[in-house]
Amino acid sequence: MAYAIEMKHIRKAFPGIVANDNITLQVKEGEIHALFGENGAGKSTLMNILFGLYQPDEGEIYVHGEKVKITDPNDANRLGIGMVHQHFMLVDKFTVAENIILGKEPSHLGRLNMAKAVKIARDLSDKYGLDIDPLKKVEDISVGMQQRVEILKTLYRGSNILIFDEPTAVLTPIEIKELIQIMKRLVSEGKSIILITHKLKEIFEACDSVTVIRRGKVIDSMAIADTNPDDLANMMVGRKVNTQINNTAYEPKGKVLDIRDLTVLDSRRVKVVNHLSLSVHGGEILGIAGVDGNGQEELVEAIAGLRKASSGTIEINGQDMTNHKGRKITENGFGYIPEDRQKDGLVLDFTVGENLALQTYYRKPFASSGILHPKVFTQQAKQLIEEFDVRTPSERTLARSLSGGNQQKVIVAREVSRSPQLLVAAQPTRGLDIGAIEFIHGKLLEEKQMGKAVLLVSFELDEVLHLSDRIAVINEGRIIDIVNPKETNENELGLLMAGHKKEAHQA
Amino acid sequence: MSFFQVLTIIIPSTLLTAAPLIFTSLGGVFSERSGVVNIGLEGLMWVGAFTGAVATLFLEHAGVGAASPWIAILIAAAAGGIFSLIHAVVSISFHADQTVSGVALNFLATGLTIYLVKMIYNGQGQTPYIANNIDKTTIPVLGHIPFIGPIFFQQVTYTSYIAILFAFICWYILFKTTFGLRLRAVGEHPEAADTLGISVIKLRYIGVMISGVLGGIGGAVYLVTITSNFNISTIAGQGFLALAAMIFGKWHPIGAMLGSLFFGFAQALSITSQQIPYLDRLPSVVLMIAPYVLTLIVLTGFVGKAEPPKADGVPYFKGQR
Ligand SMILES: Nc1ncnc2c1ncn2[C@@H]1O[C@H](COP(=O)(O)OP(=O)(O)OP(=O)(O)O)[C@@H](O)[C@H]1O
Ligand SMILES: [Mg+2]
């Protein structure tokens, strides 16, 4: 069997950490090969090496059996290797068509031929069934469409080996299904795909074989037919993991969060939260289920004081917090795990230690009379890194250089460790590995048992179903129903989320 | 004096004072669109004006005559381009803070040009006056159109029209060519450009050097059309006005041109105030500070949200996430 890609004995070290340690990866032609491993295991690093963004310290790369040197993305493109990055590489202000042709523009004597560019985009989109609008600006399209643009970029360059770095982390379940269809179609046309994902379900649905890596080393590589989800999970984490969530007893206390008749406008001044009322009690996890874009983001931002409520009230711990400043809300017992970790959750150019103290730095014992006490920062950081298992060389490492999943753990550690009365968690396990998800689910349940209120927003229906004590279904900015997770299932939820209230109940 | 007459005084004067600003602010657009903040525009104008003066004087001496200032502008363009290399090397190759590097460029230009003037002209603080400046003329044909002619095409210099033409050329280059698309990509999202095989370093060097060339032209044009000699107070903030015009124009070539015309107008008001009814009664101090006050008001209040290119001012490190 011929290999599309062979990476042999790859080693790559960063200051304080060996990200890839003697890694060998073999991808057969025409297969979807999963790269499976914990947060910070070195998956993105390995792929960045294959794409020419990083240079390996040691090791060899073969493409279609030929030994090659890939020193920059140009080389990769020439060899037919394309990559869809974990954090998208799109120019927001450019149109879809401009993004697709950038770097390989149709032109005549230096003059751009935009009409041709648009046609190229349309033709490619038709050929592969990837729905896009070539004339829209990237900043105005959905994440799902942005991803399709990324795929088209690689196809336009004639790539026959495609790397997908955690493409599904930011997609909704429907978009994930579509993406898997797309990948299968590409493979049937003779392309080879490397897929990085943390979701076992996707691996077993889409892939032909899998390579498991842990802490920079390959643990094993096998055909999907020869393994099963439990084994794979255990292999990756290096211990037995419990993928089944066991919710604990439900003993609700008084209202901690009380939202009444809340209306929020989005940036285009459309009512995205529409006279919504909702309350969350101490000792409960309230899950919000809904299709992306039905107001959950804006609702959460309004609670956090990041977006103005145009009418209605938000009470936390019995105090009116509507349109108050972030710090005031935080000090009133509010913890927040934001959806966009890089934008709202971290200061990427601060160290891990500083990021862990972002909510408390101005208070004793972190500071007195306006002077910071670095020792206390270090102490707390070390303890949280240990407790939350953040994989980082040290507390002095910049948040920017952490792997995606570990950045998320820093936020969770900061917010949960303060043990706030109300914890709002938006997509708290996005991009996390199974072990980390298990851990964070455990933390949320712990908070609940301590009598805290937890508001969970997630696109993972599994997560919502298994963690929540009550599920509020949001549709077009309103809560259209509140259901008991023990008396419902994914199908009923799906119907409710689509706005079919009555039918769902009769079913 | 009729309103028509007022226009025939103010508009040609606006065109005259705006020309150097247009060139320089267009230069700023190229640099910042590629992601390199350039507050060294002032220094580039100093270098341009100095070179313009010295080169014109030299050419006149060599007997070149009326073509001297035109050739001097070209030499100043080259000088500006070379001088801007300092900013490029320091801020692109060595990843230094671009604002600091720009400030350094300004200091360096001031010190260097004045030092050279003293060295060349036996310790004097200024150059002699050039004999062949680019004079105000009436444009053939267009200048004789009734109404329009006297307002827009009499008492003007060709440089103003070249500047406006440049604005459109720059717009074409930035928005209609492959080069422009790549330059803007590098200023918005260098990592993305890099993954597509576009050299961030190379394009940023080109962006900065174009700003050097245009800044040099701007300074030289100011000298050969307005002041005719070079000393420490020749440029006096013109480069900063050009920078403001660029921001005012939201980093768009046509916008920068309109911004420059506006600031040119503000300066024209103070220059021509003595000839204009009502204005001549204001204390001259008020009119002298008017351009700067107008600049402040406009920049703080009327521009709306001026959003620079996303990666403007951010050094690019390959392989950083
Ligand atoms: N440019 C860099 N500078 C310093 N350290 C880095 C850099 N890139 C990666 N690392 C480190 O290398 C290790 C592997 O990171 P990598 O991004 O490859 O992990 P990953 O397997 O993709 O994880 P995740 O699933 O969370 O995305 C991490 O510890 C990370 O902190
Ligand atoms: Mg990764």
JSON list of C-alpha atoms in Angstrom, two decimals, chain A residues 95-251:
[
{"chain": "A", "resi": 95, "resn": "THR", "atom": "CA", "xyz": [-14.46, 38.82, 0.33]},
{"chain": "A", "resi": 96, "resn": "VAL", "atom": "CA", "xyz": [-14.76, 35.06, 0.14]},
{"chain": "A", "resi": 97, "resn": "ALA", "atom": "CA", "xyz": [-13.48, 35.08, -3.45]},
{"chain": "A", "resi": 98, "resn": "GLU", "atom": "CA", "xyz": [-10.49, 37.25, -2.55]},
{"chain": "A", "resi": 99, "resn": "ASN", "atom": "CA", "xyz": [-9.58, 34.91, 0.28]},
{"chain": "A", "resi": 100, "resn": "ILE", "atom": "CA", "xyz": [-9.74, 31.89, -1.97]},
{"chain": "A", "resi": 101, "resn": "ILE", "atom": "CA", "xyz": [-7.49, 33.26, -4.71]},
{"chain": "A", "resi": 102, "resn": "LEU", "atom": "CA", "xyz": [-5.05, 35.18, -2.48]},
{"chain": "A", "resi": 103, "resn": "GLY", "atom": "CA", "xyz": [-1.48, 34.21, -3.28]},
{"chain": "A", "resi": 104, "resn": "LYS", "atom": "CA", "xyz": [-2.44, 32.57, -6.59]},
{"chain": "A", "resi": 105, "resn": "GLU", "atom": "CA", "xyz": [-4.53, 35.27, -8.20]},
{"chain": "A", "resi": 106, "resn": "PRO", "atom": "CA", "xyz": [-5.99, 35.16, -11.70]},
{"chain": "A", "resi": 107, "resn": "SER", "atom": "CA", "xyz": [-4.45, 38.25, -13.28]},
{"chain": "A", "resi": 108, "resn": "HIS", "atom": "CA", "xyz": [-3.21, 39.86, -16.43]},
{"chain": "A", "resi": 109, "resn": "LEU", "atom": "CA", "xyz": [-0.02, 41.93, -16.26]},
{"chain": "A", "resi": 110, "resn": "GLY", "atom": "CA", "xyz": [-0.51, 42.39, -12.53]},
{"chain": "A", "resi": 111, "resn": "ARG", "atom": "CA", "xyz": [-4.10, 43.45, -12.89]},
{"chain": "A", "resi": 112, "resn": "LEU", "atom": "CA", "xyz": [-6.47, 41.37, -10.77]},
{"chain": "A", "resi": 113, "resn": "ASN", "atom": "CA", "xyz": [-9.24, 39.67, -12.65]},
{"chain": "A", "resi": 114, "resn": "MET", "atom": "CA", "xyz": [-11.94, 39.70, -9.99]},
{"chain": "A", "resi": 115, "resn": "ALA", "atom": "CA", "xyz": [-14.66, 38.49, -12.32]},
{"chain": "A", "resi": 116, "resn": "LYS", "atom": "CA", "xyz": [-12.60, 35.40, -12.97]},
{"chain": "A", "resi": 117, "resn": "ALA", "atom": "CA", "xyz": [-11.87, 35.00, -9.26]},
{"chain": "A", "resi": 118, "resn": "VAL", "atom": "CA", "xyz": [-15.57, 34.99, -8.49]},
{"chain": "A", "resi": 119, "resn": "LYS", "atom": "CA", "xyz": [-16.15, 32.46, -11.24]},
{"chain": "A", "resi": 120, "resn": "ILE", "atom": "CA", "xyz": [-13.38, 30.24, -9.89]},
{"chain": "A", "resi": 121, "resn": "ALA", "atom": "CA", "xyz": [-14.94, 30.39, -6.44]},
{"chain": "A", "resi": 122, "resn": "ARG", "atom": "CA", "xyz": [-18.39, 29.56, -7.82]},
{"chain": "A", "resi": 123, "resn": "ASP", "atom": "CA", "xyz": [-17.14, 26.68, -9.96]},
{"chain": "A", "resi": 124, "resn": "LEU", "atom": "CA", "xyz": [-15.17, 25.12, -7.12]},
{"chain": "A", "resi": 125, "resn": "SER", "atom": "CA", "xyz": [-18.10, 25.54, -4.79]},
{"chain": "A", "resi": 126, "resn": "ASP", "atom": "CA", "xyz": [-20.38, 23.79, -7.28]},
{"chain": "A", "resi": 127, "resn": "LYS", "atom": "CA", "xyz": [-17.93, 21.03, -8.04]},
{"chain": "A", "resi": 128, "resn": "TYR", "atom": "CA", "xyz": [-17.44, 20.03, -4.41]},
{"chain": "A", "resi": 129, "resn": "GLY", "atom": "CA", "xyz": [-20.87, 20.99, -3.14]},
{"chain": "A", "resi": 130, "resn": "LEU", "atom": "CA", "xyz": [-19.45, 23.49, -0.67]},
{"chain": "A", "resi": 131, "resn": "ASP", "atom": "CA", "xyz": [-21.99, 26.25, -0.36]},
{"chain": "A", "resi": 132, "resn": "ILE", "atom": "CA", "xyz": [-20.46, 29.74, -0.21]},
{"chain": "A", "resi": 133, "resn": "ASP", "atom": "CA", "xyz": [-21.21, 33.27, -1.33]},
{"chain": "A", "resi": 134, "resn": "PRO", "atom": "CA", "xyz": [-18.10, 34.58, -3.15]},
{"chain": "A", "resi": 135, "resn": "LEU", "atom": "CA", "xyz": [-19.02, 38.25, -2.81]},
{"chain": "A", "resi": 136, "resn": "LYS", "atom": "CA", "xyz": [-19.67, 38.34, 0.94]},
{"chain": "A", "resi": 137, "resn": "LYS", "atom": "CA", "xyz": [-17.02, 39.60, 3.30]},
{"chain": "A", "resi": 138, "resn": "VAL", "atom": "CA", "xyz": [-15.61, 36.92, 5.57]},
{"chain": "A", "resi": 139, "resn": "GLU", "atom": "CA", "xyz": [-16.47, 38.94, 8.68]},
{"chain": "A", "resi": 140, "resn": "ASP", "atom": "CA", "xyz": [-20.14, 38.68, 7.74]},
{"chain": "A", "resi": 141, "resn": "ILE", "atom": "CA", "xyz": [-20.42, 34.92, 7.22]},
{"chain": "A", "resi": 142, "resn": "SER", "atom": "CA", "xyz": [-20.99, 32.07, 9.67]},
{"chain": "A", "resi": 143, "resn": "VAL", "atom": "CA", "xyz": [-18.20, 29.99, 11.12]},
{"chain": "A", "resi": 144, "resn": "GLY", "atom": "CA", "xyz": [-19.39, 27.02, 9.08]},
{"chain": "A", "resi": 145, "resn": "MET", "atom": "CA", "xyz": [-19.08, 28.97, 5.86]},
{"chain": "A", "resi": 146, "resn": "GLN", "atom": "CA", "xyz": [-15.68, 30.30, 6.89]},
{"chain": "A", "resi": 147, "resn": "GLN", "atom": "CA", "xyz": [-14.56, 26.74, 7.19]},
{"chain": "A", "resi": 148, "resn": "ARG", "atom": "CA", "xyz": [-15.85, 25.90, 3.75]},
{"chain": "A", "resi": 149, "resn": "VAL", "atom": "CA", "xyz": [-13.86, 28.85, 2.45]},
{"chain": "A", "resi": 150, "resn": "GLU", "atom": "CA", "xyz": [-10.75, 27.41, 4.10]},
{"chain": "A", "resi": 151, "resn": "ILE", "atom": "CA", "xyz": [-11.38, 24.07, 2.41]},
{"chain": "A", "resi": 152, "resn": "LEU", "atom": "CA", "xyz": [-11.91, 25.74, -0.96]},
{"chain": "A", "resi": 153, "resn": "LYS", "atom": "CA", "xyz": [-8.64, 27.61, -0.52]},
{"chain": "A", "resi": 154, "resn": "THR", "atom": "CA", "xyz": [-6.77, 24.34, -0.34]},
{"chain": "A", "resi": 155, "resn": "LEU", "atom": "CA", "xyz": [-8.74, 22.76, -3.20]},
{"chain": "A", "resi": 156, "resn": "TYR", "atom": "CA", "xyz": [-8.07, 25.78, -5.41]},
{"chain": "A", "resi": 157, "resn": "ARG", "atom": "CA", "xyz": [-4.38, 25.19, -4.89]},
{"chain": "A", "resi": 158, "resn": "GLY", "atom": "CA", "xyz": [-4.86, 21.65, -6.14]},
{"chain": "A", "resi": 159, "resn": "SER", "atom": "CA", "xyz": [-4.06, 20.00, -2.82]},
{"chain": "A", "resi": 160, "resn": "ASN", "atom": "CA", "xyz": [-4.52, 16.26, -2.72]},
{"chain": "A", "resi": 161, "resn": "ILE", "atom": "CA", "xyz": [-3.45, 15.87, 0.89]},
{"chain": "A", "resi": 162, "resn": "LEU", "atom": "CA", "xyz": [-5.62, 17.84, 3.27]},
{"chain": "A", "resi": 163, "resn": "ILE", "atom": "CA", "xyz": [-4.95, 18.52, 6.91]},
{"chain": "A", "resi": 164, "resn": "PHE", "atom": "CA", "xyz": [-7.91, 19.44, 9.12]},
{"chain": "A", "resi": 165, "resn": "ASP", "atom": "CA", "xyz": [-6.85, 20.71, 12.53]},
{"chain": "A", "resi": 166, "resn": "GLU", "atom": "CA", "xyz": [-9.84, 20.36, 14.85]},
{"chain": "A", "resi": 167, "resn": "PRO", "atom": "CA", "xyz": [-12.34, 21.50, 12.25]},
{"chain": "A", "resi": 168, "resn": "THR", "atom": "CA", "xyz": [-15.36, 20.42, 14.23]},
{"chain": "A", "resi": 169, "resn": "ALA", "atom": "CA", "xyz": [-14.61, 22.21, 17.50]},
{"chain": "A", "resi": 170, "resn": "VAL", "atom": "CA", "xyz": [-16.43, 25.35, 16.38]},
{"chain": "A", "resi": 171, "resn": "LEU", "atom": "CA", "xyz": [-19.18, 23.71, 14.35]},
{"chain": "A", "resi": 172, "resn": "THR", "atom": "CA", "xyz": [-22.75, 22.87, 15.25]},
{"chain": "A", "resi": 173, "resn": "PRO", "atom": "CA", "xyz": [-23.87, 19.22, 15.03]},
{"chain": "A", "resi": 174, "resn": "ILE", "atom": "CA", "xyz": [-25.51, 19.74, 11.64]},
{"chain": "A", "resi": 175, "resn": "GLU", "atom": "CA", "xyz": [-22.41, 21.43, 10.25]},
{"chain": "A", "resi": 176, "resn": "ILE", "atom": "CA", "xyz": [-20.31, 18.55, 11.55]},
{"chain": "A", "resi": 177, "resn": "LYS", "atom": "CA", "xyz": [-22.46, 16.03, 9.67]},
{"chain": "A", "resi": 178, "resn": "GLU", "atom": "CA", "xyz": [-22.04, 18.09, 6.51]},
{"chain": "A", "resi": 179, "resn": "LEU", "atom": "CA", "xyz": [-18.30, 18.32, 6.98]},
{"chain": "A", "resi": 180, "resn": "ILE", "atom": "CA", "xyz": [-17.98, 14.57, 7.35]},
{"chain": "A", "resi": 181, "resn": "GLN", "atom": "CA", "xyz": [-19.93, 14.15, 4.12]},
{"chain": "A", "resi": 182, "resn": "ILE", "atom": "CA", "xyz": [-17.60, 16.58, 2.41]},
{"chain": "A", "resi": 183, "resn": "MET", "atom": "CA", "xyz": [-14.51, 14.77, 3.64]},
{"chain": "A", "resi": 184, "resn": "LYS", "atom": "CA", "xyz": [-15.86, 11.44, 2.43]},
{"chain": "A", "resi": 185, "resn": "ARG", "atom": "CA", "xyz": [-16.54, 12.92, -0.97]},
{"chain": "A", "resi": 186, "resn": "LEU", "atom": "CA", "xyz": [-13.00, 14.32, -1.18]},
{"chain": "A", "resi": 187, "resn": "VAL", "atom": "CA", "xyz": [-11.51, 10.96, -0.27]},
{"chain": "A", "resi": 188, "resn": "SER", "atom": "CA", "xyz": [-13.63, 9.22, -2.88]},
{"chain": "A", "resi": 189, "resn": "GLU", "atom": "CA", "xyz": [-12.01, 11.53, -5.41]},
{"chain": "A", "resi": 190, "resn": "GLY", "atom": "CA", "xyz": [-8.64, 10.20, -4.43]},
{"chain": "A", "resi": 191, "resn": "LYS", "atom": "CA", "xyz": [-7.54, 12.77, -1.89]},
{"chain": "A", "resi": 192, "resn": "SER", "atom": "CA", "xyz": [-6.02, 11.84, 1.46]},
{"chain": "A", "resi": 193, "resn": "ILE", "atom": "CA", "xyz": [-7.04, 13.52, 4.69]},
{"chain": "A", "resi": 194, "resn": "ILE", "atom": "CA", "xyz": [-5.53, 13.90, 8.13]},
{"chain": "A", "resi": 195, "resn": "LEU", "atom": "CA", "xyz": [-8.17, 14.79, 10.68]},
{"chain": "A", "resi": 196, "resn": "ILE", "atom": "CA", "xyz": [-7.46, 16.06, 14.17]},
{"chain": "A", "resi": 197, "resn": "THR", "atom": "CA", "xyz": [-10.39, 15.78, 16.54]},
{"chain": "A", "resi": 198, "resn": "HIS", "atom": "CA", "xyz": [-11.16, 15.11, 20.18]},
{"chain": "A", "resi": 199, "resn": "LYS", "atom": "CA", "xyz": [-14.50, 13.52, 19.44]},
{"chain": "A", "resi": 200, "resn": "LEU", "atom": "CA", "xyz": [-14.52, 9.73, 19.32]},
{"chain": "A", "resi": 201, "resn": "LYS", "atom": "CA", "xyz": [-17.86, 9.71, 17.57]},
{"chain": "A", "resi": 202, "resn": "GLU", "atom": "CA", "xyz": [-16.37, 11.55, 14.59]},
{"chain": "A", "resi": 203, "resn": "ILE", "atom": "CA", "xyz": [-13.38, 9.25, 14.42]},
{"chain": "A", "resi": 204, "resn": "PHE", "atom": "CA", "xyz": [-15.57, 6.19, 14.22]},
{"chain": "A", "resi": 205, "resn": "GLU", "atom": "CA", "xyz": [-17.94, 7.81, 11.76]},
{"chain": "A", "resi": 206, "resn": "ALA", "atom": "CA", "xyz": [-15.40, 9.27, 9.37]},
{"chain": "A", "resi": 207, "resn": "CYS", "atom": "CA", "xyz": [-11.96, 7.71, 9.66]},
{"chain": "A", "resi": 208, "resn": "ASP", "atom": "CA", "xyz": [-10.19, 4.64, 8.30]},
{"chain": "A", "resi": 209, "resn": "SER", "atom": "CA", "xyz": [-7.27, 4.58, 10.70]},
{"chain": "A", "resi": 210, "resn": "VAL", "atom": "CA", "xyz": [-5.96, 6.42, 13.71]},
{"chain": "A", "resi": 211, "resn": "THR", "atom": "CA", "xyz": [-2.67, 7.38, 15.32]},
{"chain": "A", "resi": 212, "resn": "VAL", "atom": "CA", "xyz": [-2.73, 8.12, 19.04]},
{"chain": "A", "resi": 213, "resn": "ILE", "atom": "CA", "xyz": [-0.18, 10.46, 20.56]},
{"chain": "A", "resi": 214, "resn": "ARG", "atom": "CA", "xyz": [0.41, 11.40, 24.17]},
{"chain": "A", "resi": 215, "resn": "ARG", "atom": "CA", "xyz": [2.85, 13.95, 25.52]},
{"chain": "A", "resi": 216, "resn": "GLY", "atom": "CA", "xyz": [4.69, 14.19, 22.23]},
{"chain": "A", "resi": 217, "resn": "LYS", "atom": "CA", "xyz": [5.07, 10.45, 21.64]},
{"chain": "A", "resi": 218, "resn": "VAL", "atom": "CA", "xyz": [3.20, 8.00, 19.43]},
{"chain": "A", "resi": 219, "resn": "ILE", "atom": "CA", "xyz": [1.36, 5.44, 21.56]},
{"chain": "A", "resi": 220, "resn": "ASP", "atom": "CA", "xyz": [-0.05, 3.34, 18.74]},
{"chain": "A", "resi": 221, "resn": "SER", "atom": "CA", "xyz": [-1.44, 3.38, 15.23]},
{"chain": "A", "resi": 222, "resn": "MET", "atom": "CA", "xyz": [-4.16, 1.09, 13.90]},
{"chain": "A", "resi": 223, "resn": "ALA", "atom": "CA", "xyz": [-7.12, 0.61, 11.59]},
{"chain": "A", "resi": 224, "resn": "ILE", "atom": "CA", "xyz": [-10.43, 1.85, 13.00]},
{"chain": "A", "resi": 225, "resn": "ALA", "atom": "CA", "xyz": [-11.90, -1.61, 12.50]},
{"chain": "A", "resi": 226, "resn": "ASP", "atom": "CA", "xyz": [-9.39, -2.97, 15.01]},
{"chain": "A", "resi": 227, "resn": "THR", "atom": "CA", "xyz": [-10.31, -0.76, 17.93]},
{"chain": "A", "resi": 228, "resn": "ASN", "atom": "CA", "xyz": [-13.25, 0.63, 19.88]},
{"chain": "A", "resi": 229, "resn": "PRO", "atom": "CA", "xyz": [-14.06, 3.95, 21.55]},
{"chain": "A", "resi": 230, "resn": "ASP", "atom": "CA", "xyz": [-13.26, 2.88, 25.10]},
{"chain": "A", "resi": 231, "resn": "ASP", "atom": "CA", "xyz": [-9.86, 1.45, 24.23]},
{"chain": "A", "resi": 232, "resn": "LEU", "atom": "CA", "xyz": [-8.98, 4.50, 22.22]},
{"chain": "A", "resi": 233, "resn": "ALA", "atom": "CA", "xyz": [-9.95, 6.86, 25.03]},
{"chain": "A", "resi": 234, "resn": "ASN", "atom": "CA", "xyz": [-7.95, 4.90, 27.58]},
{"chain": "A", "resi": 235, "resn": "MET", "atom": "CA", "xyz": [-4.98, 4.75, 25.28]},
{"chain": "A", "resi": 236, "resn": "MET", "atom": "CA", "xyz": [-4.98, 8.47, 24.77]},
{"chain": "A", "resi": 237, "resn": "VAL", "atom": "CA", "xyz": [-5.28, 9.51, 28.39]},
{"chain": "A", "resi": 238, "resn": "GLY", "atom": "CA", "xyz": [-3.13, 6.69, 29.74]},
{"chain": "A", "resi": 239, "resn": "ARG", "atom": "CA", "xyz": [-5.70, 5.64, 32.34]},
{"chain": "A", "resi": 240, "resn": "LYS", "atom": "CA", "xyz": [-9.31, 4.57, 32.43]},
{"chain": "A", "resi": 241, "resn": "VAL", "atom": "CA", "xyz": [-11.66, 7.41, 31.60]},
{"chain": "A", "resi": 242, "resn": "ASN", "atom": "CA", "xyz": [-15.29, 7.60, 32.38]},
{"chain": "A", "resi": 243, "resn": "THR", "atom": "CA", "xyz": [-17.09, 9.00, 29.37]},
{"chain": "A", "resi": 244, "resn": "GLN", "atom": "CA", "xyz": [-20.46, 8.49, 31.02]},
{"chain": "A", "resi": 245, "resn": "ILE", "atom": "CA", "xyz": [-21.52, 11.49, 33.06]},
{"chain": "A", "resi": 246, "resn": "ASN", "atom": "CA", "xyz": [-23.38, 10.67, 36.23]},
{"chain": "A", "resi": 247, "resn": "ASN", "atom": "CA", "xyz": [-25.45, 13.55, 37.40]},
{"chain": "A", "resi": 248, "resn": "THR", "atom": "CA", "xyz": [-25.91, 13.84, 41.12]},
{"chain": "A", "resi": 249, "resn": "ALA", "atom": "CA", "xyz": [-29.03, 14.40, 43.16]},
{"chain": "A", "resi": 250, "resn": "TYR", "atom": "CA", "xyz": [-31.05, 17.51, 42.40]},
{"chain": "A", "resi": 251, "resn": "GLU", "atom": "CA", "xyz": [-31.80, 19.64, 45.46]}
]
